[in-house]
Amino acid sequence: MLEPTHGVTLASIYAARKRIAGQVARTPLIRSQMLSERFSAEVFLKLETCQPTGAFKLRGATNMIAALIEQHGHDALAKGVTTASTGNHGRAVAYAAARLGVPATICLSQLVPANKVAAIEALGATVRRVGRSQDEAFEEVARLVDEEGMTLIPPFDDPLIAAGQGSIGLELLEDQPALDRVLIGLSGGGLLGGIGAALKGIRPSIQVTGISLSQGAAMWESLQAGHPVEVEEVESLGDSLGGGIGLDNHCTFALVREVMDDHYQVSEAAIANAMVDILEHEKLLVEGAAAVGLAALVEHGLDIRGQKVALILSGNGVSLETFDQARRLAER
């Protein structure tokens, strides 16, 4: 059997789970009474909001930094690690690096909300604000790697990152072995790709559904084109789903094409309504990217009657100001 071109295997996901054990949370999977009744299904919520950094990104970042230390020794990272991020990955790298005794510098675009910047700085990392897009922030990352000898911890496009996120899929099937479908926010593809690889590796019949923004969705446009393309970033309630996938993408584009069964885009209004619903009925404050699974169920009228379905609540990195914007939009 040929090895996958993307480098993510079920074995690498199990290895990642072993590596990150004790460093990240094994998050709860809870049944939503409200959503189960609403959709005549068994609807479960995977609470990655319970991670110490408030989002799933901690899994991949911890796995990669720990793996590099295992492979090359701690001294190999003495000059520090760096990345560009829309917020959650930067916070995850800062947290994981601090836990593992490695300095970190996080490059962020000007579009990243101030609350996420403050959260990263509070973890002891150095923050640099560069440009109006993640691609521009990555130009500074490239300079830090080339000129200052730092080590890149990419937000998504690496087998170690995707394998770390894939540990979520293992937990899903341990808690609910008979799942029929999982709805996952899709941007760079590390989350969906990793979870999808785990699910398909154990139960190939599970339906993996990707959810992207209605505008500025690089993975959506790239899949339509058949190769990675650039898109213009736009402000969104689902800002964590913004950013490009990289024209030289070497992992997640192929991985997503392999494991994803269907794909939907959701509007800002649908995201806003979903954020408000989740707070009102589940008492959970989530960011827009975490609410896109529910947004897709409603906006596209997806028929899940009689199925066991999981939604990935990927993070809670939302300011009260942003949530208030969502609430006002939902009232229209």
Short mmCIF file of C-alpha atoms in Angstrom, two decimals:
data_model
loop_
_atom_site.label_atom_id
_atom_site.label_comp_id
_atom_site.label_asym_id
_atom_site.label_seq_id
_atom_site.Cartn_x
_atom_site.Cartn_y
_atom_site.Cartn_z
CA MET A 1 0.00 0.00 0.00
CA LEU A 2 1.40 3.39 -1.01
CA GLU A 3 2.05 6.00 1.68
CA PRO A 4 -0.18 9.09 1.37
CA THR A 5 1.46 12.10 -0.26
CA HIS A 6 0.36 14.35 2.62
CA GLY A 7 2.27 12.36 5.25
CA VAL A 8 -0.62 11.95 7.72
CA THR A 9 -1.46 8.39 8.74
CA LEU A 10 -3.54 6.77 11.45
CA ALA A 11 -0.26 5.64 13.06
CA SER A 12 1.05 9.23 13.13
CA ILE A 13 -2.19 10.38 14.78
CA TYR A 14 -1.92 7.74 17.49
CA ALA A 15 1.72 8.75 18.01
CA ALA A 16 0.63 12.39 18.33
CA ARG A 17 -1.96 11.52 20.96
CA LYS A 18 0.67 9.70 23.01
CA ARG A 19 3.10 12.61 22.63
CA ILE A 20 0.65 15.31 23.76
CA ALA A 21 -0.94 13.35 26.61
CA GLY A 22 -0.81 15.42 29.77
CA GLN A 23 -0.04 18.59 27.82
CA VAL A 24 -3.50 19.14 26.33
CA ALA A 25 -7.01 18.38 27.52
CA ARG A 26 -9.04 15.37 26.46
CA THR A 27 -12.12 17.47 25.81
CA PRO A 28 -15.74 16.52 26.56
CA LEU A 29 -18.24 15.36 23.94
CA ILE A 30 -21.69 16.36 25.17
CA ARG A 31 -25.15 15.62 23.80
CA SER A 32 -27.18 18.72 22.95
CA GLN A 33 -30.77 18.17 23.97
CA MET A 34 -31.93 21.27 22.12
CA LEU A 35 -30.20 20.45 18.83
CA SER A 36 -31.11 16.78 19.01
CA GLU A 37 -34.79 17.67 19.29
CA ARG A 38 -34.54 20.42 16.70
CA PHE A 39 -33.01 18.18 14.03
CA SER A 40 -34.59 14.84 15.06
CA ALA A 41 -31.10 13.42 15.50
CA GLU A 42 -28.48 12.71 18.15
CA VAL A 43 -26.35 15.85 18.04
CA PHE A 44 -23.11 16.02 20.02
CA LEU A 45 -20.79 18.97 20.67
CA LYS A 46 -17.02 18.44 20.90
CA LEU A 47 -15.85 21.10 23.33
CA GLU A 48 -12.40 22.17 22.18
CA THR A 49 -13.33 25.37 23.99
CA CYS A 50 -12.15 23.50 27.11
CA GLN A 51 -8.51 23.47 26.03
CA PRO A 52 -6.20 25.57 28.27
CA THR A 53 -5.80 28.05 25.41
CA GLY A 54 -9.49 27.89 24.49
CA ALA A 55 -9.06 26.21 21.09
CA PHE A 56 -8.04 23.00 19.32
CA LYS A 57 -4.82 24.50 17.96
CA LEU A 58 -2.96 23.49 21.12
CA ARG A 59 -2.94 19.86 19.97
CA GLY A 60 -1.01 20.43 16.75
CA ALA A 61 1.39 23.01 18.17
CA THR A 62 2.27 20.83 21.15
CA ASN A 63 2.74 17.78 18.96
CA MET A 64 5.11 19.52 16.57
CA ILE A 65 7.29 21.24 19.18
CA ALA A 66 7.51 18.07 21.27
CA ALA A 67 8.34 15.98 18.20
CA LEU A 68 11.12 18.37 17.15
CA ILE A 69 12.62 18.19 20.63
CA GLU A 70 12.41 14.39 20.50
CA GLN A 71 14.07 14.24 17.09
CA HIS A 72 16.75 16.94 17.39
CA GLY A 73 17.12 17.78 21.06
CA HIS A 74 16.10 20.85 23.02
CA ASP A 75 19.14 22.89 21.93
CA ALA A 76 17.95 22.77 18.31
CA LEU A 77 15.16 25.17 19.30
CA ALA A 78 17.30 27.47 21.42
CA LYS A 79 16.77 30.42 19.05
CA GLY A 80 13.04 30.01 19.39
CA VAL A 81 10.00 29.06 17.39
CA THR A 82 7.85 31.36 15.29
CA THR A 83 4.62 31.37 13.34
CA ALA A 84 1.96 33.57 11.79
CA SER A 85 -1.59 33.10 12.96
CA THR A 86 -5.11 34.52 13.00
CA GLY A 87 -4.91 34.15 16.77
CA ASN A 88 -5.64 30.67 18.10
CA HIS A 89 -2.55 29.00 16.64
CA GLY A 90 -0.34 31.81 17.87
CA ARG A 91 -1.72 31.42 21.37
CA ALA A 92 -1.24 27.66 21.14
CA VAL A 93 2.39 27.99 20.04
CA ALA A 94 3.04 30.50 22.81
CA TYR A 95 1.51 28.19 25.43
CA ALA A 96 3.18 25.02 24.18
CA ALA A 97 6.56 26.72 23.81
CA ALA A 98 6.38 28.10 27.34
CA ARG A 99 5.47 24.66 28.73
CA LEU A 100 8.36 23.06 26.85
CA GLY A 101 10.90 25.78 27.66
CA VAL A 102 11.27 27.29 24.20
CA PRO A 103 11.10 31.04 23.31
CA ALA A 104 8.37 32.04 20.84
CA THR A 105 7.74 34.97 18.49
CA ILE A 106 4.25 35.24 16.97
CA CYS A 107 3.59 37.34 13.85
CA LEU A 108 0.02 38.62 13.43
CA SER A 109 -1.74 40.68 10.80
CA GLN A 110 -3.55 43.88 11.69
CA LEU A 111 -6.90 42.07 11.22
CA VAL A 112 -6.39 39.85 14.27
CA PRO A 113 -8.70 41.01 17.11
CA ALA A 114 -7.05 42.79 20.03
CA ASN A 115 -8.27 40.22 22.58
CA LYS A 116 -6.35 37.47 20.79
CA VAL A 117 -3.19 39.59 20.65
CA ALA A 118 -3.42 40.26 24.39
CA ALA A 119 -3.93 36.57 25.13
CA ILE A 120 -0.75 35.66 23.25
CA GLU A 121 1.33 38.35 24.96
CA ALA A 122 0.06 37.19 28.36
CA LEU A 123 1.69 33.81 27.69
CA GLY A 124 5.12 35.42 27.43
CA ALA A 125 5.58 35.32 23.67
CA THR A 126 6.87 38.24 21.60
CA VAL A 127 4.18 39.57 19.21
CA ARG A 128 4.89 41.36 15.93
CA ARG A 129 2.02 42.98 13.99
CA VAL A 130 2.71 42.89 10.24
CA GLY A 131 0.51 43.75 7.24
CA ARG A 132 -3.18 43.20 6.53
CA SER A 133 -3.13 39.47 5.84
CA GLN A 134 -1.72 36.24 7.15
CA ASP A 135 0.41 35.99 4.01
CA GLU A 136 2.09 39.30 4.84
CA ALA A 137 2.66 38.18 8.42
CA PHE A 138 4.31 35.06 7.06
CA GLU A 139 6.83 37.22 5.20
CA GLU A 140 8.13 38.33 8.59
CA VAL A 141 8.14 34.70 9.77
CA ALA A 142 10.27 33.76 6.76
CA ARG A 143 12.73 36.52 7.67
CA LEU A 144 12.95 35.31 11.27
CA VAL A 145 13.65 31.78 10.07
CA ASP A 146 16.20 32.79 7.43
CA GLU A 147 18.01 35.57 9.25
CA GLU A 148 17.59 34.77 12.95
CA GLY A 149 17.54 30.97 12.88
CA MET A 150 14.10 30.48 14.41
CA THR A 151 12.08 27.33 13.72
CA LEU A 152 8.72 27.61 11.94
CA ILE A 153 5.67 26.03 13.57
CA PRO A 154 3.14 26.34 10.71
CA PRO A 155 -0.54 26.92 11.53
CA PHE A 156 -1.80 23.96 9.52
CA ASP A 157 0.30 22.82 6.58
CA ASP A 158 2.45 20.17 8.22
CA PRO A 159 1.89 16.46 8.94
CA LEU A 160 2.78 16.90 12.62
CA ILE A 161 0.26 19.72 13.01
CA ALA A 162 -2.52 17.81 11.26
CA ALA A 163 -1.76 14.63 13.21
CA GLY A 164 -2.06 16.56 16.47
CA GLN A 165 -5.47 17.89 15.47
CA GLY A 166 -6.40 14.37 14.39
CA SER A 167 -6.34 13.24 18.01
CA ILE A 168 -9.79 14.83 18.21
CA GLY A 169 -11.05 12.18 15.80
CA LEU A 170 -9.76 9.39 18.03
CA GLU A 171 -11.59 10.87 21.00
CA LEU A 172 -14.81 11.26 19.01
CA LEU A 173 -14.93 7.56 18.13
CA GLU A 174 -13.97 6.46 21.61
CA ASP A 175 -16.89 8.43 23.05
CA GLN A 176 -19.39 7.74 20.23
CA PRO A 177 -18.27 4.76 18.11
CA ALA A 178 -21.43 4.86 15.97
CA LEU A 179 -21.10 8.43 14.70
CA ASP A 180 -22.57 8.95 11.22
CA ARG A 181 -21.31 12.44 10.41
CA VAL A 182 -18.95 15.13 11.70
CA LEU A 183 -19.20 18.81 10.70
CA ILE A 184 -15.89 20.68 10.87
CA GLY A 185 -14.84 24.25 10.15
CA LEU A 186 -12.47 24.40 7.18
CA SER A 187 -9.80 26.98 6.47
CA GLY A 188 -6.21 25.80 6.10
CA GLY A 189 -7.30 22.20 6.50
CA GLY A 190 -5.30 21.02 9.50
CA LEU A 191 -8.37 20.47 11.68
CA LEU A 192 -10.61 18.84 9.09
CA GLY A 193 -7.74 16.94 7.51
CA GLY A 194 -6.48 15.55 10.79
CA ILE A 195 -9.89 14.61 12.15
CA GLY A 196 -10.94 13.20 8.79
CA ALA A 197 -7.81 11.05 8.56
CA ALA A 198 -8.50 9.59 12.01
CA LEU A 199 -12.18 8.95 11.30
CA LYS A 200 -11.66 7.46 7.85
CA GLY A 201 -8.78 5.36 9.12
CA ILE A 202 -11.04 3.70 11.67
CA ARG A 203 -14.54 3.93 10.13
CA PRO A 204 -14.43 4.91 6.43
CA SER A 205 -18.23 5.22 6.26
CA ILE A 206 -18.33 8.32 8.48
CA GLN A 207 -19.33 11.44 6.52
CA VAL A 208 -16.85 14.28 6.91
CA THR A 209 -18.43 17.66 6.15
CA GLY A 210 -16.37 20.82 5.74
CA ILE A 211 -17.73 24.30 6.41
CA SER A 212 -16.09 27.44 4.98
CA LEU A 213 -16.84 31.15 5.00
CA SER A 214 -18.92 32.60 2.17
CA GLN A 215 -16.13 35.06 1.29
CA GLY A 216 -12.36 34.89 1.54
CA ALA A 217 -12.36 31.08 1.71
CA ALA A 218 -9.02 30.02 0.23
CA MET A 219 -9.55 26.27 0.57
CA TRP A 220 -12.97 26.48 -1.08
CA GLU A 221 -11.58 28.41 -4.04
CA SER A 222 -8.53 26.15 -4.27
CA LEU A 223 -10.64 23.00 -4.34
CA GLN A 224 -12.78 24.51 -7.10
CA ALA A 225 -9.64 25.38 -9.09
CA GLY A 226 -7.96 22.04 -8.46
CA HIS A 227 -4.82 23.66 -7.03
CA PRO A 228 -3.95 26.20 -4.30
CA VAL A 229 -4.94 29.77 -5.14
CA GLU A 230 -4.77 33.11 -3.37
CA VAL A 231 -7.87 34.95 -2.19
CA GLU A 232 -8.42 38.35 -0.64
CA GLU A 233 -9.01 38.17 3.11
CA VAL A 234 -12.16 39.80 4.46
CA GLU A 235 -13.28 40.63 7.97
CA SER A 236 -15.65 38.01 9.35
CA LEU A 237 -17.25 36.79 12.55
CA GLY A 238 -15.43 33.57 11.66
CA ASP A 239 -12.03 35.28 11.52
CA SER A 240 -10.25 32.07 12.57
CA LEU A 241 -11.29 30.61 9.21
CA GLY A 242 -9.55 33.39 7.29
CA GLY A 243 -6.13 33.31 5.64
CA GLY A 244 -4.62 31.55 2.66
CA ILE A 245 -3.56 27.92 2.34
CA GLY A 246 -0.21 28.71 0.70
CA LEU A 247 0.53 28.37 -3.00
CA ASP A 248 3.20 25.82 -2.08
CA ASN A 249 0.84 23.82 0.15
CA HIS A 250 2.39 20.38 0.59
CA CYS A 251 0.12 18.65 3.09
CA THR A 252 -3.40 19.83 3.84
CA PHE A 253 -4.73 20.49 0.33
CA ALA A 254 -4.16 16.84 -0.63
CA LEU A 255 -5.34 15.65 2.77
CA VAL A 256 -8.63 17.56 2.63
CA ARG A 257 -9.33 16.31 -0.90
CA GLU A 258 -8.79 12.76 0.33
CA VAL A 259 -10.93 12.76 3.49
CA MET A 260 -13.74 15.31 2.94
CA ASP A 261 -17.08 14.07 1.62
CA ASP A 262 -18.99 17.34 1.19
CA HIS A 263 -18.41 21.05 1.62
CA TYR A 264 -20.61 24.08 2.34
CA GLN A 265 -20.19 27.82 2.69
CA VAL A 266 -22.05 29.83 5.33
CA SER A 267 -23.05 33.48 5.46
CA GLU A 268 -22.26 35.99 8.18
CA ALA A 269 -25.92 36.04 9.23
CA ALA A 270 -25.97 32.26 9.61
CA ILE A 271 -22.81 32.36 11.72
CA ALA A 272 -24.25 35.12 13.89
CA ASN A 273 -27.49 33.21 14.49
CA ALA A 274 -25.54 30.05 15.36
CA MET A 275 -23.32 31.89 17.86
CA VAL A 276 -26.38 33.33 19.59
CA ASP A 277 -28.19 29.96 19.60
CA ILE A 278 -25.21 28.21 21.17
CA LEU A 279 -24.95 30.79 23.93
CA GLU A 280 -28.69 30.91 24.63
CA HIS A 281 -29.34 27.17 24.59
CA GLU A 282 -25.99 25.57 25.49
CA LYS A 283 -24.62 28.42 27.67
CA LEU A 284 -21.38 28.33 25.69
CA LEU A 285 -19.70 31.45 24.33
CA VAL A 286 -17.94 30.45 21.11
CA GLU A 287 -16.15 32.24 18.29
CA GLY A 288 -17.69 32.38 14.85
CA ALA A 289 -15.48 29.62 13.45
CA ALA A 290 -16.78 27.27 16.16
CA ALA A 291 -20.40 27.90 15.22
CA VAL A 292 -20.20 27.13 11.49
CA GLY A 293 -21.36 23.52 11.85
CA LEU A 294 -24.68 24.65 13.30
CA ALA A 295 -24.79 27.51 10.77
CA ALA A 296 -24.53 25.01 7.92
CA LEU A 297 -27.19 22.70 9.34
CA VAL A 298 -29.64 25.61 9.44
CA GLU A 299 -28.68 27.62 6.34
CA HIS A 300 -28.47 24.61 4.02
CA GLY A 301 -31.26 22.59 5.62
CA LEU A 302 -29.04 19.52 5.95
CA ASP A 303 -31.07 16.40 6.63
CA ILE A 304 -29.53 14.54 9.58
CA ARG A 305 -32.73 12.91 10.86
CA GLY A 306 -32.02 9.72 12.75
CA GLN A 307 -28.24 10.18 12.59
CA LYS A 308 -25.55 10.58 15.23
CA VAL A 309 -23.78 13.83 14.36
CA ALA A 310 -20.92 15.74 15.99
CA LEU A 311 -20.18 19.44 15.68
CA ILE A 312 -16.66 20.63 16.49
CA LEU A 313 -16.83 23.70 18.74
CA SER A 314 -13.29 24.63 17.84
CA GLY A 315 -12.62 27.64 20.07
CA ASN A 316 -13.90 30.34 22.40
CA GLY A 317 -11.64 33.21 21.32
CA VAL A 318 -14.36 35.81 20.87
CA SER A 319 -14.52 39.22 22.51
CA LEU A 320 -17.76 40.50 23.99
CA GLU A 321 -17.64 43.31 21.41
CA THR A 322 -17.53 40.81 18.55
CA PHE A 323 -20.28 38.72 20.10
CA ASP A 324 -22.39 41.87 20.43
CA GLN A 325 -21.92 42.43 16.69
CA ALA A 326 -23.14 38.89 16.11
CA ARG A 327 -26.14 39.43 18.34
CA ARG A 328 -27.15 42.59 16.47
CA LEU A 329 -26.73 40.86 13.11
CA ALA A 330 -28.81 37.92 14.33
CA GLU A 331 -31.63 40.27 15.28
CA ARG A 332 -32.08 41.59 11.72
#
